[in-house]
Amino acid sequence: MLIFKQAIMKRYIYTAIIVLTCFMNACTKLDVPPMNIIQDEDVFTSPGGIQIYMARLYSELPIEDFRYSPARGLNHFWIISPFSAITGEALSRDQRNAMSEAVLYWKDAYKLIRETNYFLETLPQYAENFEASEVTHWTGEAYFIRAFTYFSLAKRYGGVPIVRNVLKYPEQDINQLDLARASEEETYNFIASDLDSAIALMDESSERGRANKYVAAAFKSRAMLHAGSIAKYNQVSLFDANQKRLCGIPAAKAVDYFKLAYDAALMTEGKYSLYKKAWSAGDKEAQYKNYVDLFFDEESAENILIKGYSFPQSVHGYDAYNVPLQAMGPNGYSSEISPTLDFVELFDGFPKNADGTLKNLDDNGKYIFYDNTMDIFANAEPRLRATVILPGDFFKGESIEIRRGIYTGPVAGGVSPLIPVGSTIQYPTTNIVQSANGSQTPYQLPNGELMNPAGKSGTFFSEETNSQTGFSIRKYLDESIDKSQVKENNLDQSWIEIRYAEVMLNRAEAAFELYLAGQGANYQQDAYTQINQIRERAGAELLPSAGALTDVTIIRNERRKELGFENKIWWDLKRWRILDKEQNNRLYRTLMPFYAAENGKYFFDVRKDEKNRFYTFDPKWYYVEIPPDEVAKSTKLIQNPGY
Amino acid sequence: MKLKVICRLRPPKCGWSLVTKTCLPARQAFLIMKLSIVLLITACLQVQAAGFAQKISLNEKNTPLANVFKQIRKQTGYYIFYKDEVLKQAGNPKITIQVQNVLVDEVLSRCLSNLPLTYSIVENTIIVKPKVDPPAVAEAPAPRATITGIIKDEQGNPLPGVSIRNKRTGGGTSTDAEGKFSITAELNDVLIISYVGYESQQVTVTSLQQQIDITMKIAASELESTVVVAYGSQKRKAVTNAVSSVASQEIVTTKNENVQNMLTGKVAGLNVVQNTAEPGSFNNSINIRGLGEPLVVIDGVPRDNMTRIDPNEIESVSVLKDAAAAMYGVRAANGVILITTKRGKKGTLQLTYSGNFGLQFPSGMPRPLDAIGYMTLVNQQELHKVNGGQITYTPEDFEAYRSGAKKSYDWYNAVIAKSFEQTQHNLSATGGNENTTYFLSLGYTYQNGMLKSNDLNYKRYNVRSNITSNLNKNLTVDLNLNGIFDTKNQPWEDAWWIIRSIWRQNPLDPFYANEDPSRPFQGSVDGTNPISLSNSDMTGYKTYNNRWFQSSINITYKIPFVPGLSARGMYSYDYRVSENKLFQREYNQYTYDESNGSFTKFVRNSPHSIRREYIARPSTLGQLSLNYEQTFGSHHVNALALYEESSRESDNFYGFRQLSLPVDQLLAGNALNQLTYADTADLFKFTNRALIGRLNYSFQSKYLAEISFRYDGSSRFPSSGRWGFFPAASVGWRISEENFWKNARALAFVNSFKVRASYGKLGDDKDARYQFLSGYYYPAAGDNNRLPPGSVFDGNFVNSLQSTGIPNPAITWYESKTFDVGVDAEAWNGLLGVTVDFFNRDRSGLLWTRDLSLPGVVGADLPQENLNSDRTQGFDLEINHRNRLGQFSYFAKAIFSYARTQIRYFERARAGNSYLNWYNNGDNGYLNNRWAGVYWGYGDGGRFTSFEDIYNVKIAQDRNWLPGDYIMEDWNGDGQISELDIHPIGYSGRPLIQYGITLGGSFKGFDLNLLLQGAAKANVAYFEQLNTPLWGSNRSSALEQFMDNWHPADPTADPYDPNTVWVSGRFPYTGTVPPTNSKVNMQNAAYIRLKTVELGYTIPSTILSRIGVKGVRIYANGYNLLTITKLKYVDPEHPSDTYGYLYPLNKSVSAGINVNF
């Protein structure tokens, strides 16, 4: 009995031991690496690995696209204060005055530069995994990305520290990592040399969204034109202790840079062409449609470098923020960008006064009447219609109704200006019915019909989510998107970062500057050819002859029209160093359509911005403030003047 | 072997050996346990409490014995065990018996008297066996009888509810309102009499006719009570560490869905802030002594379900506040909360039901304005333009709303219910015999949210089975199983977004376009309509399901031949699954154009889409330990050695599809844009291994010492530095045990006085990422709102990689050194108990990146390094008082805690000058030797009451200023207001002080419990709509409070006209908004509130015994009913997170019942 009990006891103990030690057999190991970390040998051994590396570099590439705003920086979903609202191209409800970029692009740039340098240093170690030509192309691509990044630093800060290799920390002491700025000239030369490497190493074609030889060349024309403009027009100097010029380039170098820009542009000739798929000579409607389509055709021969989007991983909300009020999507955004009359007046095709301003008054100083708001723009340049929605023009099959109010006073003998010309006061309330916001109380017209005082897309005197200027933005708005899908973070049309029209304008400007610098009349001729090609496609009036190209302003204005709202003009106005003169306590002008109840016709009041948004550009903004925390922790980094 | 059992299912026990003569083999016993786990939950809840009467009547003639047994079973409910062959061997006897109301005992002995059979009764089980059995059971059964008695206190008052338990049988009862009881006992049985707050007594039954009258003495102290500590438990008097604990009955006085809120104000040093009462969100901030998120250990296993545990399952909660937590090593730097669940009690089945039903109300939920208010503020804002303004709404507009010609829409009441229900039910069963005890619990919780649509709600089921079985006298097995199933339902939009929308919604906007109920109005603010948003039928829904399965088995073996030595093994396997379904439904809203009578349709949430999420988190923990406890004369030793391994894993995947039809299933989707992916944040495996030791020593129970260590290894660190050593030591001196104390008459009133001190080192690996590795994260982090996770090449999205940055091979956990000194005292025989602790915690090696000092041109994300250090100091205090005055007994408990953190070292870049150095770094509250949790901003310089004031102000003038505007304090006196005037103005973060006062008392059958709870030294500052009327757009409404503002008496008067007459108010004229970081925008969030009030009544057992119920208590309870605070408009605990839009806290009233069967 006792023996039996002991046997049972043993079984207990054995069972207990088994249970207690079962987890010991599986002995928990402490070497458990995280599951989402991969190594160089996973990446640099297949083209797929290189592609995901490149996907990172391109995602960080400082392209100022739909998701850029000077107030929010790069890759931001919620765009307020878009670039066009500080260049004078447009007014925006979120922008009250002039400003410089609020988000300082610096750390992210050097992060991308490091990743590019790391790629350049690591790829050769794994070269045996690839064709030699692949390695060469990718190396060139990395040089392009590095140059692109340095240019976005140089155009902001002037000379910046140049990092050519991966900086090692903690192997190197912090003091060794504290780098001084290169001169502005050295910086541009470094960009030029990287681009030259890129042009030399890369293939002639690439996946859409990535660079090739001609992308690098096209970009070089942009960067060198910028450098040439700085050399010629910049007045600011900043020297370090060794008399190295951190801000500014000797004027004598201007010609060299313009020449580099011109030659680079020339390289792309024949590789790209202006988009004219739907274009037809003399057919304004076709030219209009062609210009609209230009921004949506992925196969366009004009596209040089695009930044693609794809729902749902990578999206933007351009249409949602910018459609006119009556085309508003379900989440309630609209009309972030209202183009100014000043911008519209750059174009042709509507009555103008001698000074080039829109003519809204007859010779007696009374308003000119029109049957509808589009009548005044009946002959407008097709490019203007494709860039800006004019009051009453069609978008998504609907006439975009922009009306400031109903004039109920007498029309017999004409109507004099409602407020003195040039005044900033509010419209009087006598004889004018207007709406504070979108919930409108209809006004009964003499014929008994009801009419809302303001149009479906504005303009209201209080609410600002509607046209503020009489115009609404048109460029890049996709008519094919259903209204229910016009939402933020829901849109994926591509952004065209470099298109051939820009390269032609770079070439024309560089050529004309070379001509002005006495480099030969053939440059003037070439500039003329480029400009007229662009004008022809735009449906604009052509220049009669090369000789008519007398002033660089003609080329600059062509650029402002062609590249308007493409986030390029800010940098142009800055490199021309004219922004401080353009924006000197300036109020931009608007075009306010009124409906006269008595005769059922429209008239237009031209006035200064009702919301009194004064723009004054501080010249110190030509050079952006280097992030103060970077200056604070460095003994070598010299801050730009004025900060 | 054929075993016949006349019974329903019953708990397993090795006691079956009485039938078979041999114990079941252990293997089989395990099997039975395993089976029973499944059966118990259902079965034991089915076992009826029927027929415990011991008396029966029989009238049988020549009836087979087996049939007589059936009769007995029928009348008594007793189970009768016998083997067929036993009856056969006895000759299948037939019985003739005629008895009336006779004890079972007697019936059985009569039946079997002439047979070779005998029987025994264990609890409610009768075992019949041959008489030739071993002599031990061959004895005639001892005589038994029903013993009665009465129990009184020292004043001679009867004590109701006193527990009387028969030590041998485990059977028990309790006294009725007159203090009377009756219990069945045999001669020489020992009765254990116990009552909370009184000393337990044991009485031996010396005569069956005995009337037992007992006087209970108030327990001199709680020193003898046991406290759960790390890896074991200790007598309160022997504790040398700062450990606070709270028992179940004290916890459940507060009624809430979250146990954390039930602990608020009850444990000194445990700080709980409830951020929201949103059903299913469980958004609390909890810390011990202000130290950060503590480790929560439930039944010996670190677990994540503290918020979801059923309070009725909790036996006690202990809080390890000092170095005692070092036993938990690398995860314990912020202290440890130990939760112990209930275990079975020997005795017949005790069923307890508790349930309550309550109504909730929002606590501090501001309302938006009506049309008149809205138009008033809009006009104010429009006129508030120094260059001349123009009113938007004319007097005719106002008149239209005043006269009722136009309707103002009340969005708050359209969406938010006045009250919303909440209910909890729990049924638990406990019982068992000498060998096996069980505790089973089934709980249900439901909480509705404040939406009128009833689409926001929370539901939870808790199931628990805790079984303890002594396999033999040395071997004990504990098996704990716990299941939690919860579901949160909500509309597609989150509650905070709906609240934001209600507040912003324009009161001029109709609910429906042109009042057509089939056409919800497309609101003028972002197109939202709160009625649509709050309705799942419109917008779709989100359902969050969590399933916890938690199990542990614990085997303790008392090693024979070495008294005091035992071995223990524990293994736990937990599995948590989160399974969510997010269905976005397309719906339409409309606007109406009066001029042409047309509707415009807006299709929202288009297209329909569905997202399913599945996250699984298994975790395991295994322990092997040896424990040795022995007393050698005056020396008492307790030693523990323990080895532990654990792993925690998480895996997940998500699926997303767009749908053509509103069919909320993944299978109904389209090929376009379908997506499957995994979230790297929920993809991990962490492991730990540890060796733990502890030695307790006490001499004459007077000098106490404890040393412990943990050698802990964590997989989150490189192999070179993953092991850490965490020692701790503590000492205690019970001065009151010294002779000089005992002999000092002046000190006689102090029963116990102990001083103690502890010091130890702890760690925390929680925040450490794998920064010792170099390589790339793949895919890269990225989102729609910022940098995307890849690029689009040739029209296809390509995921990218992301550099992990520079590795730090030396990274390790931060270390925390905790010192605590405390006093425990008791005086006047328990009338007063005081515990005071002062503590200091120094942390070093806090993770921080050096990027502030490393030049940006390096261009890499630096790894975190062990750079920073801080110090937290404070004290906590607990005072207890309990007494009895006649029939009125009461207790009071007060707790108070204060803690504050100081930055000792903070890695940062130097600034250009001393002010910037002070200010730039201070902005984040980070500066060496500076207090943490400082709120920086502008001081309050008063406000302008007239244009006179504005003209006379000493600082640079602004032509926009108006009477009523705030003046920011010119703190540096330079004559202008700039950011140089920013300085510390208040506290940010958790309150520095928290306190609570619990008062409880009972009189006859009534009991009352109050908890006053409060916090101080806290500020809150709100943004967006709580700061700015008409926030965001002038179509947005404002909160009602902003009507109390400075404004011209004539609403159309030009405010800039110096002759305008002003009316003063709390807020400035609309359009003036104080900086969010200013004293005028900051409010004092100190408060004291009646957290809990509960009034209960226990129905006398004399009434209940007739209906077969042992005890019934009914009660009414209130939660957060009264709050005293200077903070206006919102609840003082309501955080400014999520822009102040979080679902509000709630007040609730409930009624409930507890029934013991």
Coordinates of C-alpha atoms in Angstrom, one line a residue, chain A residues 1 4 8-9 11-13 15-16 19-24 26-40 43-44 49 51-56 58-60 67 72 74-77 106-107 110-112 114-115 118 161 163 167 169-170 174 177-179 206-210 308-315 328-333 426-427 429 434 436-442 450-452 456 461-463 483-485 487 489-490 612 629-630 632-635, chain B residues 14 21-27 30 382 387-393 406 471-472 475 522 524 526-527 553 555 557 568-571 593-595 600-607 622-624 643 645-647 658 673 675 680 683-685 687-689 713-715 719 722-723 770 773-778 780-781 783-795 797-804 806 850-862 865 909-910 1034-1035:
Chain A
M1 CA 0.0 0.0 0.0
F4 CA 1.6 2.1 -4.2
I8 CA 1.4 7.7 -7.2
M9 CA 3.3 10.4 -5.5
R11 CA 3.7 10.3 -10.8
Y12 CA 2.5 13.5 -9.3
I13 CA 6.0 14.8 -9.1
T15 CA 3.7 15.3 -13.9
A16 CA 4.5 18.5 -12.0
V19 CA 4.4 20.9 -16.5
L20 CA 6.8 23.2 -14.8
T21 CA 9.5 22.7 -17.2
C22 CA 7.6 22.6 -20.5
F23 CA 8.3 26.2 -21.1
M24 CA 12.0 25.7 -20.4
A26 CA 11.2 26.2 -25.6
C27 CA 13.8 28.4 -23.8
T28 CA 12.9 31.9 -24.6
K29 CA 15.6 33.5 -26.7
L30 CA 16.5 37.2 -26.2
D31 CA 17.9 37.6 -29.7
V32 CA 14.7 38.7 -31.3
P33 CA 15.3 41.3 -34.0
P34 CA 12.3 43.4 -35.1
M35 CA 10.5 42.1 -38.1
N36 CA 10.5 45.2 -40.3
I37 CA 14.2 46.0 -40.4
I38 CA 16.1 45.1 -43.5
Q39 CA 19.8 45.4 -44.3
D40 CA 22.0 46.7 -47.2
V43 CA 18.5 46.2 -50.7
F44 CA 21.6 46.4 -52.9
G49 CA 15.9 46.8 -53.9
Q51 CA 13.8 50.8 -56.8
I52 CA 12.6 50.9 -53.2
Y53 CA 15.7 52.9 -52.3
M54 CA 14.9 55.4 -55.2
A55 CA 11.3 55.5 -54.1
R56 CA 12.5 56.9 -50.8
Y58 CA 12.1 60.7 -54.8
S59 CA 9.4 60.8 -52.1
E60 CA 11.7 63.2 -50.2
R67 CA 1.3 69.6 -51.3
R72 CA 3.2 74.5 -44.2
L74 CA 6.7 70.2 -48.1
N75 CA 4.4 67.2 -48.2
H76 CA 1.6 68.8 -46.3
F77 CA -2.0 67.7 -46.8
W106 CA 17.2 72.6 -44.1
K107 CA 17.3 69.4 -42.0
Y110 CA 20.6 67.2 -45.5
K111 CA 18.8 64.0 -44.6
L112 CA 18.1 63.4 -48.3
R114 CA 23.0 61.9 -46.7
E115 CA 20.8 59.2 -48.1
Y118 CA 25.1 56.7 -48.8
P161 CA 27.6 73.8 -46.4
V163 CA 28.4 67.6 -47.9
L167 CA 29.2 62.2 -42.3
Y169 CA 28.8 60.0 -36.2
P170 CA 29.9 59.1 -33.6
I174 CA 30.9 66.8 -33.3
L177 CA 30.8 67.8 -38.3
D178 CA 30.2 71.5 -37.8
L179 CA 30.6 72.7 -41.4
S206 CA 13.5 56.2 -67.5
E207 CA 10.4 55.2 -65.7
R208 CA 7.8 58.0 -65.4
G209 CA 8.5 59.8 -62.2
R210 CA 12.3 59.3 -62.4
G308 CA 3.0 60.8 -59.6
Y309 CA 0.3 60.2 -57.1
S310 CA -1.7 57.1 -56.5
F311 CA -4.8 56.6 -54.3
P312 CA -4.8 55.7 -51.5
Q313 CA -1.1 55.6 -50.6
S314 CA 0.0 58.9 -52.0
V315 CA -2.7 61.5 -52.5
M328 CA -17.6 72.2 -53.9
G329 CA -17.1 68.7 -52.8
P330 CA -18.9 67.1 -50.0
N331 CA -16.4 68.1 -47.3
G332 CA -16.9 71.7 -47.8
Y333 CA -13.6 73.3 -49.1
Q426 CA -16.9 99.0 -48.7
Y427 CA -19.7 99.2 -51.3
T429 CA -25.7 99.6 -49.1
Q434 CA -25.6 91.8 -51.5
A436 CA -22.9 88.0 -46.5
N437 CA -22.5 84.3 -47.2
G438 CA -23.9 81.3 -49.0
S439 CA -27.3 81.3 -47.3
Q440 CA -28.8 83.9 -49.5
T441 CA -32.1 85.6 -49.4
P442 CA -33.4 85.9 -53.0
L450 CA -36.2 85.6 -57.9
M451 CA -32.4 86.1 -58.0
N452 CA -29.8 85.6 -55.3
K456 CA -23.3 80.6 -56.7
F461 CA -19.1 90.3 -48.5
S462 CA -18.4 88.4 -45.3
E463 CA -17.7 84.7 -46.0
K483 CA -18.1 66.0 -57.3
S484 CA -18.5 63.4 -54.5
Q485 CA -14.8 62.6 -54.9
K487 CA -12.1 65.6 -51.2
N489 CA -6.4 63.3 -49.5
N490 CA -8.5 61.7 -52.2
N612 CA -7.5 95.4 -47.5
D629 CA 18.7 76.4 -34.0
E630 CA 21.2 75.3 -36.6
A632 CA 22.9 78.4 -32.5
K633 CA 24.5 75.0 -32.3
S634 CA 27.2 75.8 -34.8
T635 CA 30.3 77.9 -34.4
Chain B
C14 CA -9.6 13.7 -5.2
K21 CA -10.5 3.3 -1.9
T22 CA -7.7 4.7 -4.0
C23 CA -7.1 8.2 -5.2
L24 CA -7.5 8.8 -8.9
P25 CA -4.3 8.8 -10.7
A26 CA -2.9 12.2 -11.0
R27 CA -3.1 12.1 -14.8
F30 CA -5.7 16.6 -14.4
E382 CA -17.7 92.2 -38.2
N387 CA -10.9 100.4 -40.5
G388 CA -14.7 100.2 -40.3
G389 CA -16.9 97.2 -40.2
Q390 CA -20.3 96.3 -41.4
I391 CA -22.9 94.2 -39.7
T392 CA -23.9 91.0 -41.3
Y393 CA -27.3 90.6 -39.7
K406 CA -37.6 82.2 -38.6
L471 CA -3.8 16.9 -5.2
N472 CA -2.4 15.6 -1.9
L475 CA 0.8 19.4 -3.9
Q522 CA -25.4 70.0 -46.0
S524 CA -22.4 75.5 -43.9
D526 CA -17.3 71.8 -43.8
G527 CA -20.6 70.4 -45.0
I553 CA -1.6 27.2 -13.9
I555 CA 1.7 24.2 -9.0
Y557 CA 4.9 21.5 -4.0
R568 CA 6.4 26.3 -7.3
G569 CA 6.0 26.4 -11.0
M570 CA 3.8 28.8 -12.9
Y571 CA 2.9 29.0 -16.6
D593 CA -31.8 77.3 -53.3
E594 CA -34.9 79.4 -52.6
S595 CA -34.5 81.5 -55.7
T600 CA -28.3 70.5 -54.6
K601 CA -27.1 67.1 -53.6
F602 CA -23.8 66.4 -51.9
V603 CA -22.7 62.8 -51.9
R604 CA -20.6 62.3 -48.8
N605 CA -18.4 59.4 -47.6
S606 CA -18.3 58.2 -51.2
P607 CA -17.6 55.5 -52.1
G622 CA 6.8 30.9 -17.0
Q623 CA 8.2 30.8 -13.6
L624 CA 10.0 28.3 -11.4
Y643 CA 13.4 32.1 -12.5
E645 CA 10.8 33.8 -18.8
S646 CA 8.2 35.8 -20.7
S647 CA 7.4 36.7 -24.2
Q658 CA -14.2 50.1 -51.8
N673 CA -8.1 50.3 -54.7
L675 CA -5.6 47.0 -50.1
T680 CA 4.5 47.8 -38.1
L683 CA 4.2 43.7 -35.3
F684 CA 6.6 42.8 -32.6
K685 CA 8.0 40.2 -30.4
T687 CA 11.1 38.5 -24.7
N688 CA 12.5 38.8 -21.2
R689 CA 14.3 36.4 -18.9
G713 CA 17.4 40.4 -19.6
S714 CA 15.4 42.2 -22.3
S715 CA 15.3 41.4 -26.1
S719 CA 23.4 41.3 -26.6
R722 CA 20.7 43.5 -22.4
W723 CA 21.2 42.2 -18.9
Y770 CA 15.8 48.8 -31.7
L773 CA 20.5 48.0 -35.2
S774 CA 21.5 49.6 -38.5
G775 CA 19.5 49.1 -41.7
Y776 CA 16.2 50.2 -42.9
Y777 CA 12.6 50.1 -41.9
Y778 CA 10.6 48.6 -44.7
A780 CA 8.9 53.4 -44.6
A781 CA 6.6 55.3 -42.3
D783 CA 0.9 58.9 -44.4
N784 CA -1.6 60.9 -46.3
N785 CA -1.0 64.0 -44.3
R786 CA 2.7 64.2 -44.5
L787 CA 5.5 62.4 -46.3
P788 CA 4.0 59.4 -48.2
P789 CA 5.6 56.0 -47.6
G790 CA 6.9 55.7 -51.2
S791 CA 6.8 57.1 -54.7
V792 CA 4.8 56.6 -57.8
F793 CA 6.9 55.3 -60.7
D794 CA 5.2 54.6 -64.1
G795 CA 1.9 55.1 -62.4
F797 CA 3.0 53.1 -56.2
V798 CA 6.3 51.7 -54.9
N799 CA 6.8 51.3 -51.1
S800 CA 10.1 52.7 -50.0
L801 CA 12.5 52.0 -47.2
Q802 CA 13.6 54.3 -44.5
S803 CA 17.0 54.5 -42.9
T804 CA 17.0 53.5 -39.3
I806 CA 22.7 56.1 -36.9
R850 CA 21.3 64.5 -29.2
D851 CA 19.9 66.2 -32.4
L852 CA 19.7 69.5 -30.6
S853 CA 23.4 69.6 -30.5
L854 CA 24.4 67.8 -33.6
P855 CA 24.5 69.9 -36.8
G856 CA 21.7 69.3 -39.2
V857 CA 24.2 68.9 -42.0
V858 CA 24.9 65.4 -40.7
G859 CA 21.5 64.6 -42.1
A860 CA 20.7 61.5 -40.1
D861 CA 18.2 60.6 -37.4
L862 CA 20.2 60.1 -34.4
E865 CA 20.9 57.9 -26.1
A909 CA 22.1 73.1 -27.7
R910 CA 23.3 76.2 -26.0
N1034 CA -17.7 83.1 -39.4
R1035 CA -20.2 80.5 -40.3

